């Protein structure tokens, strides 16, 4: 009986064993894929967090006339939508990137199949088949990693987008996240940079040019490679006609209007300024919680002129410039020859002002009853171990105070300091707003104590403000995106620091400097009313601070490492010549 039962069992066929083996293998593979996708899914960050990402508040800087000069921290343009844009703007995108966008799901099977066949024929990756939804997923993740996990995440996000949003909303996301120019995101940002207009103002031709960039932003840039951009923009216009978005005549007109993009102005011209204003902004409003618009005192025409002229004169050296109105409004600030090469702002760096400090000493003498016609003696003079010489080691004997000032001799201000006291000189500097960091020693009289160009220029601003106090300022108003005023400058009443007679006499001395025979004669021009040169030891620093009827302009030239310049580079040469060319 036992044997009969064993005979009843039929042997399992090879085909059946293979089927079971393959089935189990497929089951394991499916489970493995599901688990892998699940792991990738749970490794994804919050989709809502990705969609509603935050950024640092943007700072929009405006000049004295309310014109935008630069935006800081802004990585996205103004949000746009299908409903608000002219139809041709979004239609150009759909026509060239995903013509069946409104008819398929997360991906377009036809496009993917066509891309596979084309790439097999060409033997390389010739075209892509990603839908706008898939591209939106890529742009939201902002990752270019070519990994399987990355592609899985893209597919998951694509399905999530299609289930959560309608097609118009997905297209909105795409237009607001796509990156076309310099790391900025969004169609609006690219339109403002390339064409200086918002996305809602783009013509049919410009919309086609923007859509042409989507394939490869740099390669098809209307700024960098206009001819390639034109060629592809014509393809965009052709597709728009084929798909019924525009008629043939509209396309022909648009094709004739294709033009290179002018590109954005060089905002590096204002970077030293906006860096300076940013520090001032933090002291005024503290932590920013939203985008702000900062109305500044900058005169862009003057700023551009200085930026253009200075490099022509300084050669291998560095330079800086500050221009002030009489009330302290900073109209220009240039912190170096080239911001891209060096972001260090030399307009706020402390250096030795040399003879440019001497007006402080002469103000003390004038307050004590001296006049420009008072006689002084220029001869070798020492105080303790301090024994400076005149620049050319030439002494003039008995001369007027005006001559001593115009020729910038060294012995006279030292003798005046000995007569009226070092404390009087430091007190005068304090009244002018620059005395708190000066060393209490006689070398300070000849400009050995460091100060920055802004402070030095402020001294002269007080003089040409008829002796009234001057407090430099760069911001007049700060508002948020809603128009709420976060800060508004409240001009305080100025204080009379210098008497009218003292101001009258010091202006006379400053005017003599730019006359023939004065150290600053190279700065003379029709509208220049006075100035003063300064050169520190071994020609390490060269300065000129002068005034016109509109503003006070200070110039510094030197080396960052404090090495001496050529003996021919003094305050009366390069800085004075820069000043002359700016104000001429």
Coordinates of C-alpha atoms in Angstrom, one line a residue:
X1 CA 0.0 0.0 0.0
X2 CA 2.8 2.4 0.9
X3 CA 4.4 1.8 -2.5
X4 CA 1.1 2.4 -4.3
X5 CA 0.8 5.8 -2.5
X6 CA 4.2 6.8 -3.6
X7 CA 3.5 5.8 -7.2
X8 CA 0.4 8.2 -7.1
X9 CA 2.7 11.3 -6.7
X10 CA 3.6 12.7 -10.1
X11 CA 7.0 14.3 -10.6
X12 CA 7.0 18.2 -10.9
X13 CA 7.8 19.2 -14.4
X14 CA 10.8 21.4 -15.3
X15 CA 8.5 24.0 -16.9
X16 CA 6.5 24.3 -13.7
X17 CA 9.6 24.7 -11.6
X18 CA 10.8 27.4 -13.9
X19 CA 7.5 29.2 -13.8
X20 CA 7.5 29.1 -9.9
X21 CA 11.1 30.3 -9.9
X22 CA 10.5 33.2 -12.3
X23 CA 7.3 34.1 -10.5
X24 CA 9.1 34.2 -7.1
X25 CA 11.9 36.2 -8.7
X26 CA 9.5 38.7 -10.2
X27 CA 7.7 38.9 -6.8
X28 CA 10.9 39.6 -5.0
X29 CA 11.9 42.2 -7.7
X30 CA 8.5 43.9 -7.4
X31 CA 8.7 43.9 -3.6
X32 CA 12.2 45.2 -3.9
X33 CA 11.2 48.0 -6.2
X34 CA 8.3 48.9 -4.0
X35 CA 10.5 49.0 -1.0
X36 CA 13.1 51.0 -2.8
X37 CA 10.5 53.5 -4.0
X38 CA 9.1 53.7 -0.4
X39 CA 12.6 54.3 1.0
X40 CA 13.2 57.1 -1.6
X41 CA 9.8 58.5 -0.8
X42 CA 10.3 58.7 2.9
X43 CA 13.8 60.3 2.3
X44 CA 12.2 63.1 0.4
X45 CA 11.7 66.4 2.3
X46 CA 8.2 67.7 2.9
X47 CA 6.7 68.5 -0.5
X48 CA 4.7 71.4 0.9
X49 CA 8.0 72.8 2.4
X50 CA 9.7 72.5 -1.0
X51 CA 6.8 74.2 -2.7
X52 CA 6.6 77.0 -0.2
X53 CA 10.4 77.5 0.3
X54 CA 11.5 80.7 2.0
X55 CA 14.4 83.0 1.1
X56 CA 16.2 85.8 2.7
X57 CA 14.3 89.1 2.4
X58 CA 15.4 91.0 -0.7
X59 CA 16.7 94.6 -0.5
X60 CA 15.9 96.9 -3.4
X61 CA 18.2 99.9 -3.5
X62 CA 17.1 103.1 -5.2
X63 CA 19.0 106.3 -6.0
X64 CA 18.1 109.8 -5.0
X65 CA 15.6 110.0 -7.9
X66 CA 13.9 106.8 -7.0
X67 CA 15.4 104.7 -9.7
X68 CA 16.3 101.1 -8.9
X69 CA 20.1 100.5 -9.0
X70 CA 20.5 97.0 -7.6
X71 CA 18.7 94.3 -5.7
X72 CA 20.3 92.2 -3.0
X73 CA 19.3 88.6 -1.9
X74 CA 16.6 88.5 -4.6
X75 CA 16.8 85.1 -6.4
X76 CA 13.3 85.0 -7.7
X77 CA 11.4 87.5 -9.9
X78 CA 7.9 88.8 -9.3
X79 CA 5.4 85.8 -9.5
X80 CA 3.6 85.4 -12.8
X81 CA 0.5 83.4 -13.7
X82 CA -1.2 82.1 -16.9
X83 CA -4.2 84.3 -16.1
X84 CA -2.2 87.5 -15.7
X85 CA 0.3 87.2 -18.5
X86 CA -0.4 88.0 -22.1
X87 CA -1.2 84.6 -23.7
X88 CA 1.7 84.7 -26.1
X89 CA 4.2 84.5 -23.3
X90 CA 3.1 81.2 -21.9
X91 CA 2.0 79.9 -25.3
X92 CA 5.6 80.2 -26.6
X93 CA 6.7 78.0 -23.7
X94 CA 4.1 75.3 -24.3
X95 CA 4.6 75.4 -28.0
X96 CA 8.3 74.5 -27.9
X97 CA 8.6 72.6 -24.6
X98 CA 5.5 70.4 -24.3
X99 CA 2.8 70.9 -27.0
X100 CA 0.6 68.2 -25.5
X101 CA 0.9 69.5 -22.0
X102 CA -2.8 70.1 -21.5
X103 CA -3.7 66.6 -22.8
X104 CA -1.4 64.2 -21.0
X105 CA -0.6 63.2 -17.4
X106 CA 2.6 63.6 -15.4
X107 CA 4.6 62.5 -18.5
X108 CA 4.0 62.3 -22.2
X109 CA 4.4 58.7 -23.4
X110 CA 4.6 59.8 -27.1
X111 CA 7.4 62.3 -26.4
X112 CA 9.4 59.8 -24.3
X113 CA 9.1 57.1 -27.1
X114 CA 10.1 59.5 -29.8
X115 CA 13.1 60.7 -27.7
X116 CA 14.2 57.0 -27.1
X117 CA 14.0 56.2 -30.9
X118 CA 15.8 59.5 -31.8
X119 CA 18.6 58.9 -29.2
X120 CA 19.1 55.3 -30.4
X121 CA 19.4 56.5 -34.0
X122 CA 21.9 59.2 -33.1
X123 CA 23.8 57.0 -30.7
X124 CA 23.7 59.8 -28.1
X125 CA 21.4 61.8 -26.0
X126 CA 20.1 64.1 -28.7
X127 CA 16.7 65.2 -27.4
X128 CA 14.8 64.8 -24.2
X129 CA 11.2 63.8 -23.6
X130 CA 10.5 65.4 -20.2
X131 CA 7.1 67.1 -19.8
X132 CA 6.6 70.5 -18.3
X133 CA 5.4 68.7 -15.2
X134 CA 8.6 66.7 -15.0
X135 CA 10.7 69.8 -15.6
X136 CA 8.8 71.6 -12.9
X137 CA 9.7 68.8 -10.5
X138 CA 13.4 69.1 -11.5
X139 CA 13.3 72.9 -11.0
X140 CA 11.7 72.5 -7.6
X141 CA 14.3 70.1 -6.4
X142 CA 17.1 72.2 -8.1
X143 CA 19.3 69.2 -8.3
X144 CA 21.3 68.1 -11.4
X145 CA 22.5 64.8 -9.9
X146 CA 22.1 61.9 -12.4
X147 CA 21.1 59.2 -10.0
X148 CA 18.3 56.6 -10.1
X149 CA 17.0 57.9 -6.8
X150 CA 16.9 61.4 -8.2
X151 CA 14.8 60.2 -11.1
X152 CA 12.4 58.3 -8.8
X153 CA 11.9 61.4 -6.7
X154 CA 11.2 63.4 -9.9
X155 CA 8.5 60.9 -10.9
X156 CA 6.9 60.9 -7.4
X157 CA 6.9 64.6 -7.4
X158 CA 5.4 64.7 -10.9
X159 CA 2.5 62.5 -9.9
X160 CA 2.1 64.6 -6.7
X161 CA 2.0 67.9 -8.7
X162 CA -0.6 66.5 -11.2
X163 CA -2.8 65.3 -8.4
X164 CA -2.6 68.5 -6.4
X165 CA -2.7 71.2 -9.0
X166 CA -4.4 71.9 -12.3
X167 CA -2.4 72.4 -15.5
X168 CA -2.4 76.2 -15.3
X169 CA -1.1 76.1 -11.8
X170 CA 1.7 73.7 -12.8
X171 CA 2.6 76.0 -15.7
X172 CA 2.7 78.9 -13.2
X173 CA 5.1 76.9 -11.0
X174 CA 7.3 76.1 -14.0
X175 CA 7.5 79.8 -15.1
X176 CA 8.3 81.0 -11.6
X177 CA 11.0 78.4 -10.9
X178 CA 12.8 78.1 -14.2
X179 CA 16.4 79.5 -14.1
X180 CA 17.5 81.3 -17.3
X181 CA 20.0 84.0 -16.2
X182 CA 22.7 84.0 -13.6
X183 CA 21.1 81.9 -10.9
X184 CA 18.0 84.0 -10.8
X185 CA 14.8 82.0 -10.9
X186 CA 11.6 82.8 -12.7
X187 CA 10.5 84.1 -16.1
X188 CA 10.0 87.6 -14.7
X189 CA 13.6 87.8 -13.3
X190 CA 15.1 86.8 -16.7
X191 CA 12.9 89.3 -18.5
X192 CA 14.0 92.1 -16.2
X193 CA 17.7 91.2 -16.6
X194 CA 17.7 90.7 -20.3
X195 CA 15.2 93.2 -21.6
X196 CA 14.7 95.5 -18.6
X197 CA 11.0 94.9 -18.5
X198 CA 8.6 92.6 -16.6
X199 CA 7.4 89.3 -18.1
X200 CA 4.0 90.9 -18.6
X201 CA 5.5 93.4 -21.0
X202 CA 7.3 91.0 -23.3
X203 CA 6.4 91.2 -27.0
X204 CA 5.7 88.1 -29.1
X205 CA 9.3 88.3 -30.4
X206 CA 10.8 88.6 -26.9
X207 CA 8.5 85.8 -25.6
X208 CA 9.8 83.5 -28.4
X209 CA 13.4 84.5 -27.5
X210 CA 12.8 83.6 -23.8
X211 CA 11.2 80.3 -24.8
X212 CA 14.2 79.6 -27.0
X213 CA 16.5 79.7 -24.0
X214 CA 14.7 76.9 -22.2
X215 CA 16.6 74.2 -24.2
X216 CA 20.0 75.5 -23.0
X217 CA 20.0 79.0 -21.3
X218 CA 23.6 79.9 -22.0
X219 CA 23.8 78.5 -25.5
X220 CA 20.7 80.2 -26.7
X221 CA 21.0 83.4 -24.7
X222 CA 19.9 86.5 -26.7
X223 CA 22.6 88.4 -24.8
X224 CA 25.6 86.1 -25.2
X225 CA 24.7 84.2 -28.4
X226 CA 22.0 86.3 -30.2
X227 CA 22.3 84.5 -33.6
X228 CA 21.7 81.1 -32.0
X229 CA 18.8 82.6 -30.1
X230 CA 17.3 84.1 -33.2
X231 CA 17.5 80.7 -35.0
X232 CA 15.7 78.8 -32.3
X233 CA 13.2 81.7 -31.7
X234 CA 12.1 81.3 -35.3
X235 CA 11.4 77.6 -34.5
X236 CA 9.3 78.7 -31.5
X237 CA 7.3 81.1 -33.7
X238 CA 6.8 78.3 -36.3
X239 CA 5.5 76.0 -33.6
X240 CA 3.2 78.7 -32.3
X241 CA 1.7 79.0 -35.8
X242 CA 1.3 75.2 -36.2
X243 CA -0.5 74.9 -32.9
X244 CA -2.8 77.8 -33.6
X245 CA -1.6 80.2 -31.0
X246 CA -0.7 83.0 -33.5
X247 CA -1.2 83.5 -37.2
X248 CA 1.5 83.6 -39.9
X249 CA 1.5 87.4 -40.2
X250 CA 2.1 87.8 -36.4
X251 CA 4.9 85.3 -36.6
X252 CA 6.5 87.2 -39.5
X253 CA 6.3 90.5 -37.7
X254 CA 7.8 89.0 -34.6
X255 CA 10.6 87.3 -36.6
X256 CA 11.6 90.7 -38.0
X257 CA 11.7 92.2 -34.5
X258 CA 14.2 89.7 -33.0
X259 CA 17.1 91.6 -31.5
X260 CA 20.0 91.0 -29.2
X261 CA 19.1 91.5 -25.5
X262 CA 20.9 94.6 -24.0
X263 CA 21.4 92.7 -20.8
X264 CA 21.4 94.1 -17.3
X265 CA 23.5 97.2 -16.4
X266 CA 26.7 96.5 -14.6
X267 CA 25.5 96.7 -11.0
X268 CA 29.1 96.2 -9.8
X269 CA 29.3 100.0 -10.3
X270 CA 27.2 100.3 -7.1
X271 CA 28.4 97.3 -5.1
X272 CA 30.7 99.3 -2.8
X273 CA 27.8 101.6 -2.2
X274 CA 25.1 99.0 -1.6
X275 CA 27.4 97.1 0.8
X276 CA 27.9 100.3 2.8
X277 CA 24.2 101.0 2.8
X278 CA 23.4 97.5 3.9
X279 CA 25.4 98.0 7.0
X280 CA 23.7 101.3 7.6
X281 CA 20.3 99.6 7.0
X282 CA 20.9 97.0 9.7
X283 CA 21.6 99.7 12.2
X284 CA 18.4 101.5 11.4
X285 CA 15.8 98.7 11.2
X286 CA 17.6 95.7 12.6
X287 CA 16.4 92.3 11.4
X288 CA 14.4 92.3 8.1
X289 CA 11.4 90.1 8.0
X290 CA 10.2 91.0 4.5
X291 CA 11.5 92.6 1.3
X292 CA 12.4 96.3 1.7
X293 CA 12.9 99.2 -0.6
X294 CA 15.8 101.5 0.4
X295 CA 15.7 105.0 -0.9
X296 CA 19.3 106.2 -0.8
X297 CA 21.2 109.5 -1.5
X298 CA 23.2 108.2 -4.4
X299 CA 23.6 110.3 -7.6
X300 CA 24.1 107.6 -10.2
X301 CA 25.4 110.0 -12.8
X302 CA 28.2 111.2 -10.5
X303 CA 28.9 107.6 -9.4
X304 CA 29.2 106.4 -12.9
X305 CA 31.5 109.2 -13.9
X306 CA 33.9 108.6 -11.0
X307 CA 33.9 104.9 -11.7
X308 CA 34.7 105.5 -15.3
X309 CA 37.4 108.2 -14.7
X310 CA 39.3 106.7 -11.7
X311 CA 40.8 103.6 -13.4
X312 CA 42.3 105.7 -16.2
X313 CA 44.5 107.6 -13.7
X314 CA 45.5 105.2 -10.9
X315 CA 47.2 102.5 -13.1
X316 CA 48.6 99.8 -10.9
X317 CA 47.5 101.5 -7.7
X318 CA 44.1 101.4 -5.9
X319 CA 41.8 104.3 -5.4
X320 CA 38.7 105.5 -3.6
X321 CA 36.3 108.4 -3.7
X322 CA 33.5 109.9 -1.6
X323 CA 31.2 112.8 -2.6
X324 CA 29.0 114.7 -0.1
X325 CA 26.4 117.4 -0.3
X326 CA 26.8 120.2 2.1
X327 CA 24.1 118.7 4.4
X328 CA 25.9 115.3 4.5
X329 CA 24.0 113.4 1.9
X330 CA 26.5 110.9 0.3
X331 CA 26.2 111.4 -3.4
X332 CA 28.9 108.9 -4.5
X333 CA 31.1 106.2 -3.0
X334 CA 33.7 104.2 -4.9
X335 CA 35.7 101.8 -2.8
X336 CA 38.2 100.5 -5.3
X337 CA 39.2 100.2 -9.0
X338 CA 37.2 97.0 -9.6
X339 CA 34.7 95.4 -7.2
X340 CA 35.0 92.0 -8.9
X341 CA 38.7 91.9 -8.2
X342 CA 38.4 93.2 -4.6
X343 CA 35.3 93.8 -2.4
X344 CA 37.3 95.7 0.2
X345 CA 35.9 99.2 0.5
X346 CA 38.8 101.7 0.7
X347 CA 36.5 104.6 1.2
X348 CA 36.0 103.4 4.8
X349 CA 39.5 102.1 5.4
X350 CA 41.7 104.0 7.8
X351 CA 44.9 105.6 6.3
X352 CA 47.2 108.5 7.1
X353 CA 45.7 111.7 5.6
X354 CA 49.1 113.6 5.6
X355 CA 48.7 117.3 4.9
X356 CA 45.0 116.9 4.2
X357 CA 44.6 117.1 8.0
X358 CA 46.2 120.5 8.3
X359 CA 43.0 122.6 7.9
X360 CA 42.2 121.5 11.4
X361 CA 45.3 123.2 12.7
X362 CA 44.7 126.3 10.7
X363 CA 41.1 126.5 12.0
X364 CA 42.5 126.7 15.5
X365 CA 44.9 129.6 14.5
X366 CA 42.1 131.5 12.7
X367 CA 39.8 131.1 15.7
X368 CA 42.5 132.7 17.8
X369 CA 42.7 135.8 15.8
X370 CA 45.0 135.1 12.9
X371 CA 44.1 135.9 9.3
X372 CA 45.4 134.7 5.9
X373 CA 47.6 137.7 5.9
X374 CA 49.2 137.1 9.2
X375 CA 52.9 136.4 9.0
X376 CA 54.5 133.1 10.1
X377 CA 58.0 131.7 9.9
X378 CA 58.8 128.6 7.9
X379 CA 62.1 127.2 9.2
X380 CA 63.3 123.9 10.6
X381 CA 61.4 123.0 13.8
X382 CA 61.4 120.1 16.2
X383 CA 59.4 119.1 19.2
X384 CA 61.3 116.5 21.3
X385 CA 62.4 113.8 19.0
X386 CA 59.9 114.7 16.3
X387 CA 61.8 116.6 13.6
X388 CA 59.8 116.5 10.3
X389 CA 61.0 118.3 7.2
X390 CA 59.2 120.1 4.4
X391 CA 58.3 117.9 1.4
X392 CA 61.0 119.4 -0.8
X393 CA 63.3 120.2 2.2
X394 CA 63.0 123.9 1.2
X395 CA 62.1 126.6 3.7
X396 CA 60.6 130.0 2.8
X397 CA 61.3 132.1 5.9
X398 CA 58.7 134.7 6.8
X399 CA 55.6 134.1 4.8
X400 CA 51.9 134.7 5.2
X401 CA 49.6 132.1 6.6
X402 CA 47.9 131.8 3.2
X403 CA 51.3 131.0 1.5
X404 CA 52.2 128.5 4.2
X405 CA 48.9 126.7 3.6
X406 CA 49.0 126.9 -0.2
X407 CA 52.5 125.4 -0.2
X408 CA 51.6 122.9 2.5
X409 CA 54.8 123.5 4.5
X410 CA 55.2 121.4 7.6
X411 CA 56.9 123.6 10.1
X412 CA 54.1 126.2 10.4
X413 CA 51.3 123.9 11.6
X414 CA 53.8 122.4 14.1
X415 CA 54.6 125.9 15.4
X416 CA 50.9 126.8 15.5
X417 CA 50.2 123.7 17.5
X418 CA 53.1 124.5 19.9
X419 CA 51.6 128.0 20.3
X420 CA 47.9 127.1 20.8
X421 CA 48.3 123.6 22.3
X422 CA 47.9 120.1 21.0
X423 CA 44.7 119.7 23.0
X424 CA 43.2 122.6 21.0
X425 CA 43.9 120.9 17.8
X426 CA 42.3 117.6 19.0
X427 CA 39.3 119.5 20.4
X428 CA 38.8 121.1 17.0
X429 CA 38.9 117.7 15.3
X430 CA 36.3 116.5 17.8
X431 CA 34.0 119.4 17.0
X432 CA 34.3 118.5 13.3
X433 CA 33.3 114.9 14.1
X434 CA 36.6 113.1 13.6
X435 CA 38.6 113.4 16.9
X436 CA 37.7 110.3 18.8
X437 CA 40.3 108.0 17.2
X438 CA 43.2 110.4 16.8
X439 CA 46.4 109.9 18.7
X440 CA 47.5 112.5 21.1
X441 CA 50.9 113.2 19.6
X442 CA 52.4 115.9 17.4
X443 CA 52.7 113.7 14.4
X444 CA 48.9 113.8 14.3
X445 CA 49.2 117.5 13.3
X446 CA 50.8 116.4 10.0
X447 CA 48.3 113.6 9.4
X448 CA 50.0 110.6 10.9
X449 CA 46.9 109.4 12.8
X450 CA 44.7 107.3 10.5
X451 CA 41.2 108.2 9.4
X452 CA 39.0 107.1 6.5
X453 CA 38.1 109.1 3.4
X454 CA 34.5 109.6 4.5
X455 CA 35.6 111.2 7.8
X456 CA 38.2 113.3 6.1
X457 CA 35.7 114.6 3.5
X458 CA 33.3 115.4 6.3
X459 CA 35.8 117.9 7.8
X460 CA 35.7 119.8 4.5
X461 CA 31.9 119.5 4.2
X462 CA 31.6 121.4 7.6
X463 CA 33.7 124.2 6.2
X464 CA 31.7 124.5 3.0
X465 CA 28.5 124.1 5.0
X466 CA 29.3 127.6 6.4
X467 CA 30.7 126.1 9.6
X468 CA 27.5 124.1 10.4
X469 CA 27.8 120.5 11.6
X470 CA 27.6 117.7 9.1
X471 CA 26.6 114.2 9.7
X472 CA 26.9 111.9 6.6
X473 CA 23.9 109.8 5.7
X474 CA 23.1 107.4 3.0
X475 CA 19.4 106.5 3.5
X476 CA 16.4 108.8 3.4
X477 CA 13.6 106.2 3.6
X478 CA 12.9 102.5 3.9
X479 CA 9.5 100.9 3.1
X480 CA 8.3 97.3 2.8
X481 CA 6.5 95.7 -0.1
X482 CA 3.1 97.0 1.2
X483 CA 4.4 100.6 1.3
X484 CA 4.7 100.7 5.1
X485 CA 7.4 103.2 6.2
X486 CA 9.9 101.3 8.3
X487 CA 12.4 104.2 8.6
X488 CA 12.4 107.9 7.5
X489 CA 15.3 110.2 8.1
X490 CA 14.5 113.0 10.5
X491 CA 16.9 115.8 9.7
X492 CA 18.1 117.3 12.9
X493 CA 19.0 121.0 13.2
X494 CA 22.7 121.6 12.5
X495 CA 25.0 123.1 15.1
X496 CA 27.2 126.2 14.3
X497 CA 30.7 124.9 14.8
X498 CA 32.8 127.6 13.2
X499 CA 32.3 131.3 13.3
X500 CA 31.5 133.2 10.1
X501 CA 34.9 134.9 10.1
X502 CA 36.7 131.6 10.6
X503 CA 34.8 130.1 7.7
X504 CA 35.5 133.0 5.5
X505 CA 39.3 132.9 6.1
X506 CA 39.6 129.1 5.8
X507 CA 37.8 129.2 2.5
X508 CA 40.3 131.8 1.3
X509 CA 43.1 129.5 2.3
X510 CA 41.5 126.5 0.5
X511 CA 40.9 128.6 -2.7
X512 CA 44.6 129.6 -2.8
X513 CA 45.6 125.9 -2.9
X514 CA 44.2 125.4 -6.4
X515 CA 45.7 128.6 -7.8
X516 CA 49.0 128.6 -9.8
X517 CA 51.8 127.9 -7.3
X518 CA 49.5 126.0 -5.0
X519 CA 49.9 122.2 -4.4
X520 CA 46.5 121.5 -5.8
X521 CA 46.6 123.6 -9.0
X522 CA 46.0 120.5 -11.1
X523 CA 42.5 120.3 -9.7
X524 CA 41.6 123.8 -10.9
X525 CA 38.5 124.1 -13.0
X526 CA 35.8 126.7 -13.6
X527 CA 33.4 125.5 -10.9
X528 CA 36.0 124.5 -8.3
X529 CA 36.1 126.8 -5.3
X530 CA 38.9 125.2 -3.2
X531 CA 40.6 122.1 -2.0
X532 CA 43.6 120.6 -0.2
X533 CA 46.2 118.0 -1.0
X534 CA 47.7 115.4 1.3
X535 CA 50.6 113.0 1.0
X536 CA 51.7 110.6 3.7
X537 CA 55.3 109.5 4.4
X538 CA 57.1 107.9 1.5
X539 CA 54.2 108.5 -0.8
X540 CA 52.1 105.7 0.7
X541 CA 48.9 107.7 0.5
X542 CA 47.9 110.5 -1.8
X543 CA 44.7 112.6 -1.2
X544 CA 42.8 115.5 -2.6
X545 CA 39.6 116.9 -1.1
X546 CA 38.0 119.8 -2.9
X547 CA 34.6 121.4 -3.5
X548 CA 32.4 122.7 -6.2
X549 CA 29.3 124.8 -5.8
X550 CA 27.3 121.5 -5.7
X551 CA 29.3 118.9 -3.7
X552 CA 32.5 118.1 -1.8
X553 CA 34.6 115.3 -3.3
X554 CA 37.4 113.4 -1.6
X555 CA 39.9 111.2 -3.6
X556 CA 42.5 108.7 -2.2
X557 CA 45.1 106.8 -4.1
X558 CA 47.6 104.2 -2.7
X559 CA 48.5 100.5 -2.3
X560 CA 46.5 98.1 -0.2
X561 CA 49.7 96.7 1.3
X562 CA 51.0 100.2 2.3
X563 CA 54.0 100.0 0.0
X564 CA 55.2 103.4 -1.3
X565 CA 54.1 104.7 -4.6
X566 CA 56.2 106.5 -7.2
X567 CA 57.7 109.7 -5.8
X568 CA 55.8 111.5 -8.5
X569 CA 52.5 110.4 -7.1
X570 CA 51.3 113.0 -4.5
X571 CA 48.1 114.5 -3.5
X572 CA 48.7 117.3 -6.1
X573 CA 49.1 114.9 -9.0
X574 CA 46.9 111.8 -9.4
X575 CA 44.1 112.6 -6.9
X576 CA 43.9 116.2 -8.0
X577 CA 43.8 115.1 -11.7
X578 CA 41.0 112.7 -10.9
X579 CA 39.1 115.4 -9.1
X580 CA 39.6 117.8 -12.0
X581 CA 38.3 115.3 -14.6
X582 CA 35.2 114.4 -12.5
X583 CA 34.1 118.0 -11.9
X584 CA 35.2 119.5 -15.3

